[in-house]
Amino acid sequence: MSTQLDQIVGKAKSNPKLRFTSLAHLITPEFLQETWKQMNRRGASGVDGETTKEFERDLDRRVRDLCERLKQGAYRAPPVRRVDIPKGPGKEGTRPLGIPTVEDRLLQRAVARILEAVFEADFLECSYGFRPGRNPHDALRALRAVIVTKKVGHLFEADIRGYFNHIQHDWLQQMVAHRIGDPVILRLIGKWLKAGFMAGGVVTRTEEGSPQGGPISPILANIYLHYVLDLWFEKRVKPWCQGEVYLTRFADDFVVNFQYRRDAEGFEKGLRKRFGKFGLELAEEKTRLMRFGRFVRTDLEKTGEKPETFDFLGFKHVCGVDRGGKFALVRIPCVKSCRKFLAKTKDWLKRHMHWKRRDQQRQLTSMLRGFYQYFGLHHCKPKLDAIRRAVARQWSLTLRRRSQRHRMYWSYLKSRSWFELPYAVSTCHATV
């Protein structure tokens, strides 16, 4: 089955205008079983309450039955189970998450694989989110290369207000139809978009938006911004600008670097109009134009000002200098990332207060190493050490709460092997 997808990839690359009119035949029991092996089978259950283990017990029959209903046009997309999750420390409100049923999740992932095979040939280099073989570190590496080596001095930082909730169904289906002409695939996507969500036993139909949580959502979100932002930037903005200009996008997070301020101001005006056409809106409180680049620090020193900073993909970006006095892009974990991680460890310790000490150590070690793995860039060592100390303090307070007659003072804990937590390596990702 993967060979057939490779053939689709080859055709999509060789002919950018080719419209695929026959794709549904790829969704066979064998294709669904192959897709099942690639899925996260620890996900929560949907509105029907069925778990992945229950579905897997009779996998052969279930995938055959699913394929049969697809052929007959009898498949009905059930509503997703809506769960509101906290946005994180320092943020008010919640973020809606849509959890499909296990069967629906499997079919969504199968269709997503087909869409990826077609649209990966179209997606541009500036896009990094939810794409095979690409990750946040690739986006950070590309952004660093632009700031350090290109003639840019102005940066536009943007945030799309409630992006996933405001994707326009009609526009999205037209965009998908540019490359997909198979009516079965197009109808499935339409069913998922209009399936709605269930909350408190009540089903609400949706006229816009793509619920986060389903396997189909990331590729659909990428297709939407590919046409709304990436292609428009490449075909319209770049030729119009008088200086160098670069876009770096990861899912719905993006920054744009400019050589000249007038280009940046023109882009901002054009972007608002462009987004308005497709039902999107910039969050004013998180959108700004600033001076940022190799020469900014020197220019601002004449007026006594300091360069502004910005956050992107969890890192705070700072115009700094190296030991030789030359420009250096300093990236450290931003305040939001640190607070979110420490809130997570604190919550885990609270819920597992009475676990054995060695088991607590193993879990905290795993959590810290995951944090180091992502944030272990050059310049981050002091901040990572501070996070380690904060986790150690949380753990010590948790241990003291277990008994009023505790001995868990620092002088005692520091000498215990079971209280040791790993240190971060100075540069885990030296090339990022």
Short mmCIF file of C-alpha atoms in Angstrom, two decimals:
data_model
loop_
_atom_site.label_atom_id
_atom_site.label_comp_id
_atom_site.label_asym_id
_atom_site.label_seq_id
_atom_site.Cartn_x
_atom_site.Cartn_y
_atom_site.Cartn_z
CA MET A 1 0.00 0.00 0.00
CA SER A 2 2.88 2.38 0.71
CA THR A 3 4.12 1.74 -2.84
CA GLN A 4 0.83 3.05 -4.22
CA LEU A 5 1.18 6.19 -2.12
CA ASP A 6 4.74 6.62 -3.43
CA GLN A 7 3.34 6.48 -6.97
CA ILE A 8 0.85 9.22 -6.10
CA VAL A 9 3.69 11.33 -4.65
CA GLY A 10 5.65 10.91 -7.89
CA LYS A 11 2.68 11.90 -10.07
CA ALA A 12 1.88 14.91 -7.87
CA LYS A 13 5.48 16.16 -8.10
CA SER A 14 5.84 15.60 -11.82
CA ASN A 15 2.54 17.31 -12.70
CA PRO A 16 1.58 20.22 -10.38
CA LYS A 17 -1.75 20.68 -12.20
CA LEU A 18 -2.81 17.03 -12.12
CA ARG A 19 -6.19 16.45 -10.43
CA PHE A 20 -6.58 13.02 -8.85
CA THR A 21 -10.04 11.67 -9.65
CA SER A 22 -9.62 8.09 -8.39
CA LEU A 23 -8.25 7.68 -4.88
CA ALA A 24 -10.98 6.01 -2.80
CA HIS A 25 -10.02 2.59 -4.16
CA LEU A 26 -6.85 2.85 -2.05
CA ILE A 27 -8.93 2.54 1.13
CA THR A 28 -8.95 -1.25 1.41
CA PRO A 29 -8.95 -3.48 4.52
CA GLU A 30 -5.18 -3.92 4.04
CA PHE A 31 -4.63 -0.15 3.81
CA LEU A 32 -6.69 0.43 6.97
CA GLN A 33 -4.77 -2.27 8.87
CA GLU A 34 -1.47 -0.69 7.78
CA THR A 35 -2.80 2.70 8.93
CA TRP A 36 -3.90 1.20 12.26
CA LYS A 37 -0.30 0.14 13.00
CA GLN A 38 0.86 3.75 12.55
CA MET A 39 -1.73 5.25 14.89
CA ASN A 40 -1.50 6.19 18.54
CA ARG A 41 -3.67 3.48 20.09
CA ARG A 42 -3.79 5.06 23.54
CA GLY A 43 -6.20 7.83 22.59
CA ALA A 44 -9.43 8.54 24.45
CA SER A 45 -12.77 7.17 23.28
CA GLY A 46 -15.29 9.17 21.27
CA VAL A 47 -19.05 9.68 21.67
CA ASP A 48 -19.74 5.92 21.48
CA GLY A 49 -17.41 5.16 24.40
CA GLU A 50 -15.53 2.46 22.47
CA THR A 51 -11.84 2.11 23.33
CA THR A 52 -8.99 1.26 20.96
CA LYS A 53 -8.55 -2.11 22.68
CA GLU A 54 -12.19 -3.01 22.08
CA PHE A 55 -11.92 -1.99 18.42
CA GLU A 56 -8.68 -3.94 17.95
CA ARG A 57 -10.13 -7.20 19.29
CA ASP A 58 -12.15 -7.61 16.11
CA LEU A 59 -10.00 -5.51 13.78
CA ASP A 60 -10.30 -7.71 10.67
CA ARG A 61 -14.09 -7.68 10.68
CA ARG A 62 -14.33 -4.00 11.58
CA VAL A 63 -12.09 -2.79 8.73
CA ARG A 64 -13.95 -5.00 6.22
CA ASP A 65 -17.28 -3.64 7.43
CA LEU A 66 -15.96 -0.08 7.22
CA CYS A 67 -14.76 -0.56 3.63
CA GLU A 68 -18.10 -2.08 2.66
CA ARG A 69 -20.03 0.91 4.01
CA LEU A 70 -17.70 3.26 2.14
CA LYS A 71 -18.35 1.45 -1.15
CA GLN A 72 -22.09 1.62 -0.58
CA GLY A 73 -21.96 5.29 0.45
CA ALA A 74 -23.50 4.35 3.79
CA TYR A 75 -20.76 5.74 6.05
CA ARG A 76 -21.98 8.42 8.46
CA ALA A 77 -19.49 10.64 10.26
CA PRO A 78 -20.42 10.74 13.97
CA PRO A 79 -19.98 13.99 15.92
CA VAL A 80 -16.77 14.37 17.89
CA ARG A 81 -16.77 14.33 21.67
CA ARG A 82 -15.88 17.83 22.77
CA VAL A 83 -13.48 18.27 25.66
CA ASP A 84 -12.39 21.69 26.89
CA ILE A 85 -8.77 21.67 28.02
CA PRO A 86 -7.07 24.56 29.88
CA LYS A 87 -5.03 26.86 27.65
CA GLY A 88 -2.15 26.80 30.11
CA PRO A 89 -0.59 28.89 32.88
CA GLY A 90 -1.19 32.62 32.53
CA LYS A 91 -4.08 32.15 30.09
CA GLU A 92 -7.77 32.38 30.79
CA GLY A 93 -10.37 30.09 29.29
CA THR A 94 -10.12 26.72 27.61
CA ARG A 95 -9.33 25.29 24.19
CA PRO A 96 -11.94 22.97 22.62
CA LEU A 97 -10.63 19.56 21.60
CA GLY A 98 -12.67 17.22 19.41
CA ILE A 99 -12.21 13.48 20.00
CA PRO A 100 -13.54 11.28 17.16
CA THR A 101 -14.68 7.70 17.64
CA VAL A 102 -11.96 5.06 17.14
CA GLU A 103 -13.42 3.95 13.79
CA ASP A 104 -13.70 7.55 12.59
CA ARG A 105 -10.16 8.25 13.75
CA LEU A 106 -8.86 5.33 11.70
CA LEU A 107 -10.66 6.45 8.55
CA GLN A 108 -9.55 10.05 9.04
CA ARG A 109 -5.93 8.97 9.34
CA ALA A 110 -6.24 6.84 6.19
CA VAL A 111 -7.62 9.78 4.19
CA ALA A 112 -4.99 12.08 5.73
CA ARG A 113 -2.24 9.77 4.39
CA ILE A 114 -3.71 10.08 0.90
CA LEU A 115 -3.99 13.88 1.15
CA GLU A 116 -0.39 14.11 2.39
CA ALA A 117 0.81 12.08 -0.59
CA VAL A 118 -0.83 14.58 -2.95
CA PHE A 119 -0.29 17.93 -1.21
CA GLU A 120 3.27 17.38 0.03
CA ALA A 121 4.34 18.06 -3.54
CA ASP A 122 2.61 21.47 -3.38
CA PHE A 123 3.56 22.69 0.09
CA LEU A 124 6.34 25.28 0.11
CA GLU A 125 9.69 25.28 1.90
CA CYS A 126 8.54 27.96 4.35
CA SER A 127 5.99 25.55 5.91
CA TYR A 128 7.15 23.17 8.67
CA GLY A 129 4.20 22.16 10.85
CA PHE A 130 2.52 18.73 10.71
CA ARG A 131 4.58 17.60 7.75
CA PRO A 132 6.45 14.28 7.47
CA GLY A 133 10.18 14.64 7.99
CA ARG A 134 9.84 18.17 9.42
CA ASN A 135 9.73 19.37 13.02
CA PRO A 136 9.93 22.58 15.09
CA HIS A 137 13.73 22.46 15.18
CA ASP A 138 13.79 22.62 11.38
CA ALA A 139 11.69 25.79 11.52
CA LEU A 140 13.95 27.27 14.21
CA ARG A 141 17.02 26.41 12.15
CA ALA A 142 15.58 28.08 9.06
CA LEU A 143 14.57 31.19 11.00
CA ARG A 144 18.03 31.45 12.56
CA ALA A 145 19.67 31.22 9.12
CA VAL A 146 17.51 34.11 7.89
CA ILE A 147 18.21 36.36 10.88
CA VAL A 148 21.95 35.61 11.03
CA THR A 149 22.86 35.58 7.32
CA LYS A 150 20.24 37.63 5.43
CA LYS A 151 19.83 41.40 5.09
CA VAL A 152 16.80 41.69 7.36
CA GLY A 153 16.14 44.22 10.10
CA HIS A 154 12.36 44.15 10.62
CA LEU A 155 10.22 41.28 11.89
CA PHE A 156 6.46 40.85 11.76
CA GLU A 157 5.15 38.57 14.50
CA ALA A 158 1.58 37.38 14.00
CA ASP A 159 -1.03 35.33 15.80
CA ILE A 160 -4.27 34.11 14.20
CA ARG A 161 -7.22 34.41 16.54
CA GLY A 162 -8.87 30.99 17.02
CA TYR A 163 -7.51 29.68 13.73
CA PHE A 164 -8.97 26.16 13.81
CA ASN A 165 -12.40 27.52 14.79
CA HIS A 166 -12.63 29.92 11.84
CA ILE A 167 -11.62 27.82 8.85
CA GLN A 168 -14.32 28.40 6.23
CA HIS A 169 -15.74 25.10 4.96
CA ASP A 170 -16.60 26.30 1.46
CA TRP A 171 -13.16 27.77 0.88
CA LEU A 172 -11.42 24.70 2.29
CA GLN A 173 -13.37 22.31 0.09
CA GLN A 174 -12.55 24.41 -2.97
CA MET A 175 -8.86 24.31 -2.02
CA VAL A 176 -8.87 20.53 -1.58
CA ALA A 177 -10.70 20.18 -4.90
CA HIS A 178 -7.81 21.89 -6.71
CA ARG A 179 -5.95 18.58 -6.48
CA ILE A 180 -8.57 16.04 -5.39
CA GLY A 181 -11.38 15.18 -7.80
CA ASP A 182 -12.51 11.91 -6.20
CA PRO A 183 -16.14 12.48 -5.06
CA VAL A 184 -15.86 9.87 -2.29
CA ILE A 185 -12.90 11.62 -0.66
CA LEU A 186 -14.50 15.06 -1.08
CA ARG A 187 -17.78 13.87 0.46
CA LEU A 188 -15.94 12.32 3.42
CA ILE A 189 -14.15 15.59 4.13
CA GLY A 190 -17.45 17.45 3.90
CA LYS A 191 -19.06 15.01 6.34
CA TRP A 192 -16.27 15.46 8.89
CA LEU A 193 -16.40 19.24 8.65
CA LYS A 194 -20.15 19.30 9.23
CA ALA A 195 -20.39 16.44 11.76
CA GLY A 196 -20.35 18.88 14.67
CA PHE A 197 -19.59 18.04 18.28
CA MET A 198 -21.35 16.57 21.28
CA ALA A 199 -21.14 18.26 24.66
CA GLY A 200 -23.37 17.41 27.60
CA GLY A 201 -25.33 14.96 25.46
CA VAL A 202 -26.32 17.68 22.95
CA VAL A 203 -25.05 17.61 19.35
CA THR A 204 -24.15 20.99 17.81
CA ARG A 205 -23.61 21.24 14.05
CA THR A 206 -20.80 23.51 12.83
CA GLU A 207 -20.80 25.83 9.83
CA GLU A 208 -17.13 26.76 10.13
CA GLY A 209 -13.95 25.47 11.74
CA SER A 210 -12.07 22.18 11.84
CA PRO A 211 -12.05 20.52 15.29
CA GLN A 212 -8.62 20.00 16.78
CA GLY A 213 -8.00 16.42 17.85
CA GLY A 214 -8.87 14.48 14.69
CA PRO A 215 -6.10 13.05 12.47
CA ILE A 216 -7.52 14.87 9.42
CA SER A 217 -7.37 18.34 11.03
CA PRO A 218 -3.60 19.05 10.70
CA ILE A 219 -3.42 18.36 6.95
CA LEU A 220 -6.65 20.33 6.30
CA ALA A 221 -5.31 23.26 8.35
CA ASN A 222 -2.06 23.16 6.38
CA ILE A 223 -3.91 23.11 3.04
CA TYR A 224 -5.97 26.15 4.10
CA LEU A 225 -2.95 28.27 5.09
CA HIS A 226 -1.01 27.02 2.07
CA TYR A 227 -3.50 28.77 -0.20
CA VAL A 228 -4.40 31.68 2.09
CA LEU A 229 -0.88 32.63 3.20
CA ASP A 230 2.03 30.67 1.69
CA LEU A 231 1.11 30.89 -2.01
CA TRP A 232 -0.09 34.48 -1.68
CA PHE A 233 3.19 35.41 -0.01
CA GLU A 234 5.25 33.65 -2.70
CA LYS A 235 3.28 34.87 -5.74
CA ARG A 236 2.12 38.32 -4.64
CA VAL A 237 4.09 39.66 -1.68
CA LYS A 238 7.63 38.72 -2.72
CA PRO A 239 7.47 40.31 -6.20
CA TRP A 240 5.93 43.47 -4.71
CA CYS A 241 8.58 43.95 -1.99
CA GLN A 242 11.63 46.07 -2.80
CA GLY A 243 13.96 44.27 -0.38
CA GLU A 244 14.55 40.77 0.92
CA VAL A 245 11.61 39.09 2.68
CA TYR A 246 11.26 35.62 4.27
CA LEU A 247 8.31 33.71 5.76
CA THR A 248 8.71 30.97 8.37
CA ARG A 249 5.50 29.12 9.31
CA PHE A 250 4.81 26.24 11.68
CA ALA A 251 1.11 25.32 11.55
CA ASP A 252 -0.70 28.58 12.41
CA ASP A 253 2.36 30.24 14.01
CA PHE A 254 4.43 32.35 11.64
CA VAL A 255 6.92 35.22 11.51
CA VAL A 256 8.05 37.26 8.50
CA ASN A 257 11.46 38.96 8.20
CA PHE A 258 11.90 42.09 6.05
CA GLN A 259 14.81 44.19 4.85
CA TYR A 260 12.75 47.39 4.67
CA ARG A 261 10.12 48.71 7.02
CA ARG A 262 7.87 50.00 4.23
CA ASP A 263 7.65 46.46 2.85
CA ALA A 264 6.65 45.18 6.29
CA GLU A 265 3.97 47.85 6.70
CA GLY A 266 2.56 47.10 3.26
CA PHE A 267 2.52 43.38 4.06
CA GLU A 268 0.62 43.97 7.29
CA LYS A 269 -2.11 45.93 5.50
CA GLY A 270 -2.36 43.35 2.74
CA LEU A 271 -2.42 40.46 5.23
CA ARG A 272 -5.39 41.86 7.13
CA LYS A 273 -7.36 42.21 3.91
CA ARG A 274 -6.28 38.74 2.74
CA PHE A 275 -7.25 37.08 6.03
CA GLY A 276 -10.59 38.91 6.09
CA LYS A 277 -11.48 37.40 2.71
CA PHE A 278 -11.03 33.88 4.14
CA GLY A 279 -12.70 34.43 7.52
CA LEU A 280 -9.49 34.78 9.54
CA GLU A 281 -8.47 37.53 11.93
CA LEU A 282 -5.20 38.60 13.54
CA ALA A 283 -5.08 38.76 17.33
CA GLU A 284 -4.13 42.41 17.82
CA GLU A 285 -2.59 41.90 21.26
CA LYS A 286 -0.14 39.32 19.87
CA THR A 287 0.58 40.87 16.48
CA ARG A 288 3.32 43.47 16.09
CA LEU A 289 6.03 44.84 13.84
CA MET A 290 9.46 45.28 15.43
CA ARG A 291 13.07 45.89 14.59
CA PHE A 292 15.06 42.67 14.80
CA GLY A 293 18.21 41.48 13.04
CA ARG A 294 21.99 41.62 12.75
CA PHE A 295 22.34 45.37 12.58
CA VAL A 296 19.53 46.43 14.88
CA ARG A 297 21.47 46.26 18.14
CA THR A 298 24.21 48.58 16.84
CA ASP A 299 21.70 51.06 15.40
CA LEU A 300 19.65 51.24 18.58
CA GLU A 301 22.70 51.71 20.81
CA LYS A 302 23.01 55.23 19.39
CA THR A 303 19.63 56.12 20.89
CA GLY A 304 20.06 54.06 24.06
CA GLU A 305 17.24 51.68 23.15
CA LYS A 306 17.32 47.90 23.44
CA PRO A 307 16.11 45.54 20.70
CA GLU A 308 12.75 43.94 21.28
CA THR A 309 12.36 40.19 21.72
CA PHE A 310 9.78 37.76 20.36
CA ASP A 311 8.58 34.24 21.15
CA PHE A 312 8.36 31.51 18.50
CA LEU A 313 7.82 27.78 19.02
CA GLY A 314 8.43 28.01 22.75
CA PHE A 315 11.68 30.01 22.54
CA LYS A 316 12.34 33.64 23.37
CA HIS A 317 14.53 35.14 20.61
CA VAL A 318 16.98 37.85 21.66
CA CYS A 319 19.46 40.02 19.71
CA GLY A 320 22.68 39.23 21.61
CA VAL A 321 26.44 39.19 21.13
CA ASP A 322 29.02 36.43 21.32
CA ARG A 323 32.31 36.53 23.24
CA GLY A 324 33.95 38.35 20.33
CA GLY A 325 31.34 41.10 20.38
CA LYS A 326 29.68 39.94 17.17
CA PHE A 327 25.93 39.49 16.70
CA ALA A 328 24.46 36.25 18.06
CA LEU A 329 20.86 35.09 18.05
CA VAL A 330 20.16 34.01 21.61
CA ARG A 331 17.28 31.59 22.11
CA ILE A 332 16.10 30.51 25.53
CA PRO A 333 12.91 28.81 26.77
CA CYS A 334 10.23 31.50 27.03
CA VAL A 335 8.38 32.22 30.26
CA LYS A 336 5.22 30.52 29.02
CA SER A 337 7.07 27.28 28.18
CA CYS A 338 8.75 27.16 31.59
CA ARG A 339 5.53 27.87 33.48
CA LYS A 340 3.67 25.25 31.49
CA PHE A 341 6.28 22.58 32.18
CA LEU A 342 6.54 23.39 35.91
CA ALA A 343 2.74 23.37 36.20
CA LYS A 344 2.77 19.92 34.59
CA THR A 345 5.38 18.51 37.02
CA LYS A 346 3.65 20.11 40.00
CA ASP A 347 0.31 18.59 38.98
CA TRP A 348 1.91 15.17 38.45
CA LEU A 349 3.58 15.26 41.89
CA LYS A 350 0.31 16.27 43.52
CA ARG A 351 -1.53 13.33 41.93
CA HIS A 352 1.27 10.83 42.67
CA MET A 353 2.37 12.10 46.06
CA HIS A 354 2.49 8.64 47.64
CA TRP A 355 4.37 6.83 44.90
CA LYS A 356 7.65 5.21 45.87
CA ARG A 357 10.56 7.63 45.74
CA ARG A 358 12.43 5.69 43.06
CA ASP A 359 9.31 5.62 40.87
CA GLN A 360 8.86 9.36 41.32
CA GLN A 361 12.51 9.84 40.39
CA ARG A 362 12.11 7.80 37.20
CA GLN A 363 9.05 9.79 36.09
CA LEU A 364 10.59 13.21 36.85
CA THR A 365 13.78 12.15 35.09
CA SER A 366 11.77 11.21 32.01
CA MET A 367 9.89 14.52 32.05
CA LEU A 368 13.07 16.57 32.46
CA ARG A 369 14.87 14.73 29.67
CA GLY A 370 11.93 15.41 27.36
CA PHE A 371 12.16 19.11 28.23
CA TYR A 372 15.93 19.10 27.68
CA GLN A 373 15.51 17.28 24.36
CA TYR A 374 13.41 20.09 22.95
CA PHE A 375 14.96 23.11 24.66
CA GLY A 376 18.61 22.01 24.72
CA LEU A 377 19.90 24.72 22.36
CA HIS A 378 23.03 26.83 22.73
CA HIS A 379 22.57 29.50 25.47
CA CYS A 380 19.84 27.45 27.21
CA LYS A 381 21.95 25.66 29.84
CA PRO A 382 21.43 28.22 32.67
CA LYS A 383 17.66 28.23 32.15
CA LEU A 384 17.50 24.43 32.00
CA ASP A 385 19.48 24.20 35.24
CA ALA A 386 17.01 26.61 36.85
CA ILE A 387 14.13 24.37 35.71
CA ARG A 388 15.88 21.35 37.24
CA ARG A 389 16.25 23.19 40.56
CA ALA A 390 12.58 24.22 40.47
CA VAL A 391 11.48 20.61 39.91
CA ALA A 392 13.72 19.48 42.78
CA ARG A 393 12.05 22.07 45.04
CA GLN A 394 8.60 20.89 44.00
CA TRP A 395 9.58 17.30 44.75
CA SER A 396 11.04 18.16 48.16
CA LEU A 397 7.86 20.02 49.16
CA THR A 398 5.78 17.04 48.02
CA LEU A 399 7.89 14.66 50.11
CA ARG A 400 7.53 16.89 53.18
CA ARG A 401 3.75 16.93 52.87
CA ARG A 402 3.63 13.14 53.15
CA SER A 403 4.37 13.26 56.87
CA GLN A 404 4.58 15.81 59.68
CA ARG A 405 7.63 13.96 61.00
CA HIS A 406 9.63 14.19 57.82
CA ARG A 407 13.41 14.47 57.52
CA MET A 408 13.28 15.88 54.02
CA TYR A 409 15.60 18.86 54.44
CA TRP A 410 18.07 19.85 51.74
CA SER A 411 21.05 18.64 53.76
CA TYR A 412 19.48 15.17 53.85
CA LEU A 413 18.00 15.07 50.34
CA LYS A 414 21.18 16.16 48.55
CA SER A 415 23.01 13.11 49.88
CA ARG A 416 20.35 10.61 48.72
CA SER A 417 20.93 8.80 45.41
CA TRP A 418 17.17 8.43 44.87
CA PHE A 419 16.79 12.24 44.86
CA GLU A 420 19.21 12.81 41.97
CA LEU A 421 17.77 14.40 38.83
CA PRO A 422 19.57 14.62 35.46
CA TYR A 423 21.39 17.75 34.32
CA ALA A 424 21.00 19.15 30.82
CA VAL A 425 23.79 18.75 28.30
CA SER A 426 25.08 22.20 27.32
CA THR A 427 24.17 21.93 23.60
CA CYS A 428 21.86 19.08 22.69
CA HIS A 429 21.12 20.62 19.28
CA ALA A 430 24.18 22.62 18.33
CA THR A 431 23.13 22.95 14.68
CA VAL A 432 19.62 24.33 15.31
#
